[in-house]
Amino acid sequence: MDEKVLLRIREIIDKEDKKNPLTDEEISHMLNVRRDAVTLLRKKANIPDSRKRRIPLLKKELAYLLKNNPSISNRDVTYRLQEKGFNVSRFTILNLRKELEAFSSKQINNSQIPGKNMNKNHPLSFSGIVGVQESLKNAILQAQAAVLYPPRGLHTLLFGPSGVGKSRMAETMYHFAKEKKRLGDDAPFIVFNCADYAKNSHLLMAQLFGYVKGAFTGAENEKVGLVDKANDGILFLDEIHRLSPEGQENLFYLIDKGLYRRLGETDFDRRANILLIGATTEHPESSLLLTLRRRIPMTIELPSLSEWKEKERLDLIFHFFHEETNRICKEVEVDREVISALLSYDCPGNAGQLHSDIRVSFAKGFLQYMSQDEEDKVVINRHDLPPHIAALFPFRESAASSSLLKKDYYSFLPGEYHMQTEITEWEKKVPQLYDWIKERYRNLQEQEKKKELVQLIVSKELDSRLEDILGESYGKTDGGHQQLIKIVGEKIVSVVEQMLWIANKYVKLNYHQIFYVLAIHIKGIIGRLEEGNLFGRKNMYNSNDNHYLFETKIAREMCEVIETTWSITLPEEEVGLIAMYINQALFPANTINHTKIGVVIASYGQIARSMADVANRLLHVNHAIAVELHWDDKIEQAISRIGTALQKADEGNGVLLLGDMGTLFLREKDWLEKFNIKVTILAPVSTPLVVEVLRKCVYTDLSLEQIAAAMKRQKEASLSSPYIDNSKRPAVISVCLTGEGAARNIEKVMKERFGSEDEGLTYLLGTSLSIRSQFEEWNEKYDIIATIGTVDPLLGGIPFISMKEVIDGTGFTFIERLLKIRGYSVYEQKKAKGLGLSDLCSSSLMLEEKARLTKKEIIEKLGALLIEQGYVKDTFLQKVWEREELGPTYINDMFAIPHADLSQTLKPAIAIAKLHYPVKWTDEVHVSYVFMMALNENCQPAIEELYTCVMDKEKWHSSFLC
């Protein structure tokens, strides 16, 4: 049948209009077959796609027009080609024209080859940094001020999470200083990572300050330190918090007096004139000595990538693509779905990780380019993404998620200008990596190995090289991978990787969903093989089933890897099973989009994320968005983070904002005015509230106002999850296609974690073939907590936990949460007991003030109580005033809550003042109660209790505080 279809495809293509070739979609309609089947057959026959079939003819016509009229506009070129019968857009012509011009002999010469004299042609400056006008604007203004401050600039501390660009910022400050003549042209820029010697403080000091002969055993000669080398320039100390206290003291003396001493000397009599820039991932107040902090007047916080606007992140992605394109000197074409995935995925390593992930994609795309004899460009598609990105997105859905992406693919040409960033160790190795791919590929070809085998070998070796270059950052997001190797063995994991490499050539799969399922399934096959029972399975699956014809073709090719590895022939039933796994893991071709009410949960600590996780999993959605705040967050920063989440959640019908104490910084109308989003606030937040709100938002057609009104009519005590029934025994269902093998393995693992059935939790074994009839019977008898297994049985209201989540441990954590919110206290996690309001209040910390006091007087009075009784550090009041400068700290126009960050607390407590004469707290607000809060990480229950009281004035006036 395939041969007949392929013959028809060839006939159609032979007769098509060469100026406007037919797409696979159009051919599939003509033949009444699936589009992906046409694509598969066309690729196997090495027939180019419609765009590539037209390019030679289109290039020829375009070159002719440009030769006769080089200055002709793109509009006129497009019009003339359309007159000749080409159905082309101006954008297509623009890209093709740039390609022709980029590769013409008039445009390229050795002096323009990327990588040569790059720094001279494109000097580093702030104007060349992505984000200069938005997310990094304030940081850059601070950095410029630090460089320009007379007479020699201000010592600066850069802090923020790993990968946000602290090293880049430091180097840019250096080049800016030279451009503005604050440093000489030959001024040094010395970089030192304090973490490299953190375990040996003496060696670190020796590297930094140098040492004299005889300073320690082996010091046979005097050595100049980095401080000497940085004289009249900049010394950049990365991970400065890893400096020992002694090192910090010496550094303080250097920047305070300009004097230092080498290791082995007693007097500070050496001079150096340096501008110090430090970088740390830790908060400065918790990681550096106060004496050193006082001598570093400029502190710059760099935002994480999650705080960047979508347009900025897209600019950064394009910037990195331009960099890599210039490095390989080849035209690069990137599918929209790749950019969409890079734009959307959670990137905990920030811009640094994003850059590394893009480089991995380029390396894999370049390998594919080497294997395609007729390719004239490097094409990067979803197969080239690192697995931890590819597994997260149903690409057709994500590709449509951003309004910024207008095209199906994006082209990048070598020689285009790009903004230069610092040269890292990774970048120094990248050219060697591309050279290695070329050399290794050609070497294997010369050994006359098959093309497919060559690509597989180089692909596996490339993974090893990427891991060597990137270290722990390569593939570290797949936390369960090593655990899986322990369970099934490295050989099986390697076989699964090869099988999925084959599958990904044809279909879009949920990588994480199928990877673990296949690994467990193949372990079962090998187990039966060792028992001599490979063909003992009942004939339950027909590999010729019309429902899985396309998947079966892929499965047969995948099974060849198993057969070759273990020298066996698999029965057709196994091919059919793997075809079913493929079908289950396919990303949906179409998604039904309907606008819903958005849900955002904001809290201090990890409460919001936990609530969102439980609610999303219970309802089989990923709709609720969590925002986690910290007590030392600035008000504007917290508002911005919540606002970003509101913008992400809003689909046009408004957003419900569920918050706990301190997160409701603005009123509903203020959120609307600031972010142009209709917001309704519900507080205080609880897990049952989140579940019920999410259910109404996802599964009903109620409006924002109707949902808010319904929830406000209900008291939180009456809210209960519809899935909880404590009269029944709790149970989990272990499910796989057969009810054997994987399901029993899951049961065994569960018992190891939660105990035997006698200890409370029942384990039920199910098969995907009859799970619904089994479920009806079980549901009458048990409280079904969750289903666990290889394939989601789609039982309404019952959360599904995949094999991956069982293996990496996250599934167990989720089950514990489910048991806890259902009231099965025997399974509650053993965590530090939260502190209630009564735990923080003491009669010795309560004041009833009948005299008229000012805000300053009452803050000083309460602060003195806390300091004298040993609840807070001596610097507590200073930090309270710093916090007051950031914005108002009051609730409900009646209560003030002055506080400092958690690092100032020695013992948690709340000092309380009841005022007979209200105190002016801001120009508009006078408060009658002041709560000076000294908190730690265990105080969330007390905070929620206090918030509930102050928001209910009747309850407040009847409380013990009055």
PDB file of N, CA, C and O in Angstrom, residues 499 502 554-566 568 570:
ATOM      1  N   MET A 499      15.551   4.332  20.524  1.00  0.00           N
ATOM      2  CA  MET A 499      14.210   4.133  19.982  1.00  0.00           C
ATOM      3  C   MET A 499      13.470   5.464  19.825  1.00  0.00           C
ATOM      4  O   MET A 499      12.803   5.708  18.806  1.00  0.00           O
ATOM      5  N   ILE A 502      14.551   7.520  16.903  1.00  0.00           N
ATOM      6  CA  ILE A 502      13.881   7.082  15.669  1.00  0.00           C
ATOM      7  C   ILE A 502      12.469   7.649  15.604  1.00  0.00           C
ATOM      8  O   ILE A 502      12.040   8.213  14.592  1.00  0.00           O
ATOM      9  N   ILE A 554       6.090   2.979  12.836  1.00  0.00           N
ATOM     10  CA  ILE A 554       7.171   3.549  13.643  1.00  0.00           C
ATOM     11  C   ILE A 554       7.647   2.533  14.668  1.00  0.00           C
ATOM     12  O   ILE A 554       8.852   2.369  14.891  1.00  0.00           O
ATOM     13  N   ALA A 555       6.699   1.843  15.304  1.00  0.00           N
ATOM     14  CA  ALA A 555       7.052   0.867  16.340  1.00  0.00           C
ATOM     15  C   ALA A 555       7.936  -0.247  15.781  1.00  0.00           C
ATOM     16  O   ALA A 555       8.864  -0.709  16.455  1.00  0.00           O
ATOM     17  N   ARG A 556       7.648  -0.709  14.552  1.00  0.00           N
ATOM     18  CA  ARG A 556       8.467  -1.771  13.948  1.00  0.00           C
ATOM     19  C   ARG A 556       9.920  -1.310  13.809  1.00  0.00           C
ATOM     20  O   ARG A 556      10.856  -2.074  14.067  1.00  0.00           O
ATOM     21  N   GLU A 557      10.084  -0.061  13.362  1.00  0.00           N
ATOM     22  CA  GLU A 557      11.449   0.449  13.199  1.00  0.00           C
ATOM     23  C   GLU A 557      12.125   0.592  14.560  1.00  0.00           C
ATOM     24  O   GLU A 557      13.321   0.305  14.701  1.00  0.00           O
ATOM     25  N   MET A 558      11.369   1.016  15.573  1.00  0.00           N
ATOM     26  CA  MET A 558      11.925   1.136  16.921  1.00  0.00           C
ATOM     27  C   MET A 558      12.317  -0.231  17.480  1.00  0.00           C
ATOM     28  O   MET A 558      13.348  -0.384  18.144  1.00  0.00           O
ATOM     29  N   CYS A 559      11.492  -1.243  17.219  1.00  0.00           N
ATOM     30  CA  CYS A 559      11.759  -2.576  17.757  1.00  0.00           C
ATOM     31  C   CYS A 559      13.024  -3.192  17.184  1.00  0.00           C
ATOM     32  O   CYS A 559      13.606  -4.109  17.788  1.00  0.00           O
ATOM     33  N   GLU A 560      13.455  -2.716  16.033  1.00  0.00           N
ATOM     34  CA  GLU A 560      14.700  -3.222  15.460  1.00  0.00           C
ATOM     35  C   GLU A 560      15.875  -2.963  16.392  1.00  0.00           C
ATOM     36  O   GLU A 560      16.843  -3.723  16.413  1.00  0.00           O
ATOM     37  N   VAL A 561      15.803  -1.886  17.177  1.00  0.00           N
ATOM     38  CA  VAL A 561      16.884  -1.591  18.131  1.00  0.00           C
ATOM     39  C   VAL A 561      16.938  -2.669  19.205  1.00  0.00           C
ATOM     40  O   VAL A 561      18.007  -3.170  19.566  1.00  0.00           O
ATOM     41  N   ILE A 562      15.762  -3.062  19.726  1.00  0.00           N
ATOM     42  CA  ILE A 562      15.710  -4.135  20.736  1.00  0.00           C
ATOM     43  C   ILE A 562      16.225  -5.442  20.146  1.00  0.00           C
ATOM     44  O   ILE A 562      17.037  -6.148  20.758  1.00  0.00           O
ATOM     45  N   GLU A 563      15.744  -5.764  18.938  1.00  0.00           N
ATOM     46  CA  GLU A 563      16.116  -7.029  18.313  1.00  0.00           C
ATOM     47  C   GLU A 563      17.607  -7.106  18.033  1.00  0.00           C
ATOM     48  O   GLU A 563      18.247  -8.140  18.218  1.00  0.00           O
ATOM     49  N   THR A 564      18.189  -5.979  17.607  1.00  0.00           N
ATOM     50  CA  THR A 564      19.628  -5.952  17.310  1.00  0.00           C
ATOM     51  C   THR A 564      20.445  -6.054  18.593  1.00  0.00           C
ATOM     52  O   THR A 564      21.456  -6.761  18.656  1.00  0.00           O
ATOM     53  N   THR A 565      20.000  -5.367  19.650  1.00  0.00           N
ATOM     54  CA  THR A 565      20.752  -5.337  20.906  1.00  0.00           C
ATOM     55  C   THR A 565      20.801  -6.702  21.576  1.00  0.00           C
ATOM     56  O   THR A 565      21.845  -7.122  22.094  1.00  0.00           O
ATOM     57  N   TRP A 566      19.656  -7.429  21.586  1.00  0.00           N
ATOM     58  CA  TRP A 566      19.602  -8.705  22.299  1.00  0.00           C
ATOM     59  C   TRP A 566      19.526  -9.917  21.358  1.00  0.00           C
ATOM     60  O   TRP A 566      19.290 -11.032  21.820  1.00  0.00           O
ATOM     61  N   ILE A 568      17.272 -10.999  19.155  1.00  0.00           N
ATOM     62  CA  ILE A 568      16.000 -11.713  19.268  1.00  0.00           C
ATOM     63  C   ILE A 568      15.051 -11.202  18.188  1.00  0.00           C
ATOM     64  O   ILE A 568      15.331 -10.200  17.521  1.00  0.00           O
ATOM     65  N   LEU A 570      11.119 -10.036  18.040  1.00  0.00           N
ATOM     66  CA  LEU A 570       9.969  -9.755  18.894  1.00  0.00           C
ATOM     67  C   LEU A 570       8.679 -10.207  18.228  1.00  0.00           C
ATOM     68  O   LEU A 570       8.508 -10.046  17.011  1.00  0.00           O
TER      69      LEU A 570
END
